[in-house]
CSV table of C-alpha atoms in Angstrom, one decimal:
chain,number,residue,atom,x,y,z
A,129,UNK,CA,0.0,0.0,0.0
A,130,UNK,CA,1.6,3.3,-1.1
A,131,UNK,CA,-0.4,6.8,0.4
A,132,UNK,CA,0.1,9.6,2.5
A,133,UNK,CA,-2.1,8.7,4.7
A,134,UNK,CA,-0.1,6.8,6.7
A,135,UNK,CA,-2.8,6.0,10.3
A,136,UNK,CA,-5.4,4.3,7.3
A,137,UNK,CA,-2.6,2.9,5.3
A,138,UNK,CA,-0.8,1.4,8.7
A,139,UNK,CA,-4.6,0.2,10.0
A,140,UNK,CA,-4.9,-1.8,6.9
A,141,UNK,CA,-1.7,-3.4,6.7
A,142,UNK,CA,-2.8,-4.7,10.6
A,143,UNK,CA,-6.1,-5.9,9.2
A,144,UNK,CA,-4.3,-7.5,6.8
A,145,UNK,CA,-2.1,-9.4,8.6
A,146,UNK,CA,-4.4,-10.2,11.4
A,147,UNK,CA,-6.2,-12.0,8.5
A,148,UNK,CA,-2.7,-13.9,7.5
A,149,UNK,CA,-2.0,-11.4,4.5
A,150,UNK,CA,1.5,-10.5,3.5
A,151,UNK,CA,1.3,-6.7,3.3
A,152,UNK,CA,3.4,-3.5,3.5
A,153,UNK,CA,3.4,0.0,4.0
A,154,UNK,CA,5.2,2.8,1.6
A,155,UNK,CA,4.4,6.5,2.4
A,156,UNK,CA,4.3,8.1,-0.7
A,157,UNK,CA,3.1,10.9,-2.8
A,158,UNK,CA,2.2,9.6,-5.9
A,159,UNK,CA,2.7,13.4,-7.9
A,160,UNK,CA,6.3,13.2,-6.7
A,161,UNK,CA,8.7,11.0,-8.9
A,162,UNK,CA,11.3,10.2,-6.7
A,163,UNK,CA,9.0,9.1,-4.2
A,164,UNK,CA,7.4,6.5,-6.0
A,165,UNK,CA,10.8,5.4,-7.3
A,166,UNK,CA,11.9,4.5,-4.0
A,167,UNK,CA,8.7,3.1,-3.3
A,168,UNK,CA,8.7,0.9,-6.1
A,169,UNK,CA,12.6,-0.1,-5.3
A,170,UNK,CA,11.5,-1.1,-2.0
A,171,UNK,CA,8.7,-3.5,-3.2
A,172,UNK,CA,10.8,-5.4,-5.6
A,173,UNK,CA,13.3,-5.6,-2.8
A,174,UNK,CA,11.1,-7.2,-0.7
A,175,UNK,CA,9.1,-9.6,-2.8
A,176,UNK,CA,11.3,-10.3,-5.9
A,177,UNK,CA,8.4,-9.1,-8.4
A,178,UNK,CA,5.7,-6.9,-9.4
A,179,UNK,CA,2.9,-8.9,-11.0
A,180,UNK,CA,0.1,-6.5,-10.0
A,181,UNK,CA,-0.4,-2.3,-9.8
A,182,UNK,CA,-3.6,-1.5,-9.3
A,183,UNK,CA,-3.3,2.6,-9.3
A,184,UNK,CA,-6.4,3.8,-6.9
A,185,UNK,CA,-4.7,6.6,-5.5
A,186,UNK,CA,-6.8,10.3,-5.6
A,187,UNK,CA,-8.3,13.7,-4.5
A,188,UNK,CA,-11.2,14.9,-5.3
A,189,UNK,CA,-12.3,18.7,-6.3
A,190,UNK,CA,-13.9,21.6,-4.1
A,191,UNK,CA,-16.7,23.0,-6.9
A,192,UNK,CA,-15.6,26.0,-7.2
A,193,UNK,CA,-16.6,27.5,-10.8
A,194,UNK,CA,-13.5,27.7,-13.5
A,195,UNK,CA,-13.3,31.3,-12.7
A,196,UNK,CA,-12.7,30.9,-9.3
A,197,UNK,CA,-10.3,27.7,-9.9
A,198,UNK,CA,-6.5,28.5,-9.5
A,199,UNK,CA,-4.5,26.9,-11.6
A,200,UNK,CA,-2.3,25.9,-8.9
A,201,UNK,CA,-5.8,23.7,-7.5
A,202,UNK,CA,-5.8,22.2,-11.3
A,203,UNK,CA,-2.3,21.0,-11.0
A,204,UNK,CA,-2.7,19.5,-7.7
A,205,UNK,CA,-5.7,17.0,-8.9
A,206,UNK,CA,-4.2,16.8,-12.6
A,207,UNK,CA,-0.8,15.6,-10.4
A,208,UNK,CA,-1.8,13.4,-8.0
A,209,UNK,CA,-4.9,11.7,-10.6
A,210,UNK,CA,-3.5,11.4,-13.7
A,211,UNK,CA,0.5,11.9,-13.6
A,212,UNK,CA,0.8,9.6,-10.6
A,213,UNK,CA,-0.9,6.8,-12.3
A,214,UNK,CA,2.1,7.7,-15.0
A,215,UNK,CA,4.2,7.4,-12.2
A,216,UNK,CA,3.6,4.1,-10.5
A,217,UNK,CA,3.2,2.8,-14.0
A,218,UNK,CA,6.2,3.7,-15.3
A,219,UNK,CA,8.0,2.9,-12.0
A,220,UNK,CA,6.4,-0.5,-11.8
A,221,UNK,CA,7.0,-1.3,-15.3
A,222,UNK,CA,10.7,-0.9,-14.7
A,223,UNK,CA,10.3,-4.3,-12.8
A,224,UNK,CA,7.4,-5.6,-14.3
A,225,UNK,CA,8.7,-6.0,-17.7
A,226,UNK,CA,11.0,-9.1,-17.5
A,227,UNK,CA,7.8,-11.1,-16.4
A,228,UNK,CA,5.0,-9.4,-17.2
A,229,UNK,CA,1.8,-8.4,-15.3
A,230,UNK,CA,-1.3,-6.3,-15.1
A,231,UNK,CA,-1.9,-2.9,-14.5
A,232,UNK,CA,-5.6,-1.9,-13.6
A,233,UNK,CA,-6.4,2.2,-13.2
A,234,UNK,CA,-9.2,3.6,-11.2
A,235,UNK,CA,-10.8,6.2,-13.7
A,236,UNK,CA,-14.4,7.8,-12.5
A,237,UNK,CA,-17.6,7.9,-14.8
A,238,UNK,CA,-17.3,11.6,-14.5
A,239,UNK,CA,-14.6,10.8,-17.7
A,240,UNK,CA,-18.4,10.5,-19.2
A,241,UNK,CA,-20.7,12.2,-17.5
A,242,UNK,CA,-19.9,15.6,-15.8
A,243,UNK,CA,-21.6,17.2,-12.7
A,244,UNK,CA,-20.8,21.0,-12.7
A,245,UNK,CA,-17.3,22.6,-11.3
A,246,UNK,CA,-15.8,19.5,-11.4
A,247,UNK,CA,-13.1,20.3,-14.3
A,248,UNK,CA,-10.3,19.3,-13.1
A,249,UNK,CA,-11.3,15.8,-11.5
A,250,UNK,CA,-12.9,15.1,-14.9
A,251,UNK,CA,-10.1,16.3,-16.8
A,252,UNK,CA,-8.2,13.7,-14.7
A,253,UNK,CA,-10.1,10.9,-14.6
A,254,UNK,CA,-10.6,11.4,-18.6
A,255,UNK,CA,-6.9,11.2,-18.9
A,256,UNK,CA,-7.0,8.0,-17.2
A,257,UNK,CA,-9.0,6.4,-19.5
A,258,UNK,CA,-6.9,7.5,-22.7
A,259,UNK,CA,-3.7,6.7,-20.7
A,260,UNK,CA,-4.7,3.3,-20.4
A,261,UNK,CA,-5.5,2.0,-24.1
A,262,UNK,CA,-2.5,3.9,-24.6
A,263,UNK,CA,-0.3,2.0,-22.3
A,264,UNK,CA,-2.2,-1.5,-23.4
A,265,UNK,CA,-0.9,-0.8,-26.5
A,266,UNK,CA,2.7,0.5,-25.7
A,267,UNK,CA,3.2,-2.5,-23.0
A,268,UNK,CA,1.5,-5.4,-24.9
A,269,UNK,CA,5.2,-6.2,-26.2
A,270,UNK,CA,6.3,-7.2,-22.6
A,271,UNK,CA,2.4,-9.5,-21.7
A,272,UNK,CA,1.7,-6.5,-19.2
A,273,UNK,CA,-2.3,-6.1,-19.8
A,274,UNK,CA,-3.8,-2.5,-18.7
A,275,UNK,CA,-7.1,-1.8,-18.0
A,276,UNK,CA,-9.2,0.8,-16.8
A,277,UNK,CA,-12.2,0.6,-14.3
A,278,UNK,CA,-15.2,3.9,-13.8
A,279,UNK,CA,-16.8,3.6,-10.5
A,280,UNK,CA,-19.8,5.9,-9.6
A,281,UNK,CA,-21.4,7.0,-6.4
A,282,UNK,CA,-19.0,4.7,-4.0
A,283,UNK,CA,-19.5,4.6,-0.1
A,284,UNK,CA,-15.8,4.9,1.1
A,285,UNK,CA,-17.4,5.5,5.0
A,286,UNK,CA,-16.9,2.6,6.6
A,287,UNK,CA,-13.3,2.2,5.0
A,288,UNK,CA,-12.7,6.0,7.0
A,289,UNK,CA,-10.1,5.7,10.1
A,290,UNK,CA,-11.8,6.3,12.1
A,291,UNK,CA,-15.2,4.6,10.2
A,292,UNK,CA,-17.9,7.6,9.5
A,293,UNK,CA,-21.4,7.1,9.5
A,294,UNK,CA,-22.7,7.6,5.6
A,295,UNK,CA,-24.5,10.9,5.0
A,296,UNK,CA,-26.8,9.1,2.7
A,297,UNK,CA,-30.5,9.3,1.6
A,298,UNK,CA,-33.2,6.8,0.7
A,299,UNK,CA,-32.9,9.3,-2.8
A,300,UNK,CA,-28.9,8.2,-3.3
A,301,UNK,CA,-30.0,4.8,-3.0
A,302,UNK,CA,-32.9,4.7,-5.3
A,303,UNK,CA,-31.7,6.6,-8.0
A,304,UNK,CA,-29.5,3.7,-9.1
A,305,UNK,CA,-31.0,0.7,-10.8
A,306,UNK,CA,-29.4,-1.9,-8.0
A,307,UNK,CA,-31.3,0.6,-5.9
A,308,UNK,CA,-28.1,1.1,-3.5
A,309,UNK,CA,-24.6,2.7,-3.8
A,310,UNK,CA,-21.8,1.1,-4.5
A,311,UNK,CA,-19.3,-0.2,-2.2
A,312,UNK,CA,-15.5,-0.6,-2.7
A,313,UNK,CA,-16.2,-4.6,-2.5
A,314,UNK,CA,-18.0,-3.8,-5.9
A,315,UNK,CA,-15.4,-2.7,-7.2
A,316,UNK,CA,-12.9,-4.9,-5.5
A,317,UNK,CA,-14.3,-7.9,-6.9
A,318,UNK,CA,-14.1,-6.3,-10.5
A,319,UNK,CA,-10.1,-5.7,-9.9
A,320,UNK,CA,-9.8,-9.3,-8.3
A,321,UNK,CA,-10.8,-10.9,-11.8
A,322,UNK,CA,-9.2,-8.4,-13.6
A,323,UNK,CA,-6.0,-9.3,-12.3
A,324,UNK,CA,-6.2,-13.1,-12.8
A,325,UNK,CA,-5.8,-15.4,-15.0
A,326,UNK,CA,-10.0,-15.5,-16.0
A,327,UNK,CA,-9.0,-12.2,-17.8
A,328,UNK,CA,-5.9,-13.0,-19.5
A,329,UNK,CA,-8.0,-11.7,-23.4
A,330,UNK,CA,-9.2,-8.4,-21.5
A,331,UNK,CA,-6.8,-5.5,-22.1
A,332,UNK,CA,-6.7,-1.7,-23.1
A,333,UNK,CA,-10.6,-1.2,-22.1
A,334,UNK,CA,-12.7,0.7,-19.5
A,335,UNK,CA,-15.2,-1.2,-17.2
A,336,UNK,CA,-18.4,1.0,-15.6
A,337,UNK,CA,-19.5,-0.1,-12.6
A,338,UNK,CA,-22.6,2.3,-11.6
């Protein structure tokens, strides 16, 4: 687990192990190059390999209206979204190349489907998208597959240190034809068989899950 947020980070790498899971802790920003070039370094040291980078690190965006947004608030979501995904990828690949592996990017269906004053998240999460056919296609040469997933409305509460209480409605619910919001299990479960073998024909495409 690479973040900055090093009391969630350290809480799940206990819950991990308590559970018998091998698992690690790298505090990292994922904008900052040298950072995740350590980080990477330190994985391979450890573990020999890097069969799996699942990129799921980001910030989201206040609202404010594109005449109120600095650009110094553009950079920081445009950095941290979409050039750390290039990041990790291009640090992971550095190890991941002699044996190939999977890649799997968290994009957002705001790439599709904007609310308003979100520009820079958007902008981001679009970027994700492109970057990953893009990469499917550049990386195919050493069997590293790259795919995208597009979560919607996603209830991260419980998965808060300390766990929140959801500020949800009986209206968030409903509006979604499963008639509840998503969960990061949801999405979880799509990474889980993204990453195996089951997939080994799926590369270079975006899944929804909303």
């Amino acid at each position: 687990i690479i973040d900055v947020d090093e009391d969630a980070a350290s809480y799940r790498v206990k819950d991990f192990r308590e559970k018998g899971i091998e698992a690690m802790y790298l505090k990292a920003d994922v904008s900052i190059e040298m950072e995740v070039a350590k980080a990477m370094e330190a994985i391979y040291s450890r573990y020999g390999a890097i069969n799996i980078l699942v990129n799921n690190a980001g910030i989201g965006f206040s609202g404010k209206s594109i005449v109120e947004q600095s650009l110094e608030e553009w950079k920081k979501v445009i950095d941290t979204n979409l050039t750390g995904v290039w990041l990790c990828s291009k640090y992971a690949v550095k190890y991941m190349k002699n044996t190939g592996g999977v890649i799997i990017n968290i994009a957002s269906t705001r790439a599709f489907q904007s609310e308003p004053n979100t520009e820079p998240y958007s902008a981001s999460k679009g970027g994700i998208v492109a970057l990953t056919h893009s990469l499917a296609v550049s990386l195919s040469k050493y069997n590293i597959r790259v795919i995208s997933i597009s979560p919607g409305w996603i209830d991260t509460s419980k998965w808060q240190v300390p766990p929140t209480a959801p500020s949800l409605s009986n209206l968030d619910h409903k509006q979604h034809l499963t008639k509840r919001i998503g969960t990061p299990e949801d999405i979880a479960s799509l990474v889980s068989f993204l990453a195996s073998e089951e997939a080994s024909w799926i590369s270079g495409v975006n899944f929804v899950i909303d």
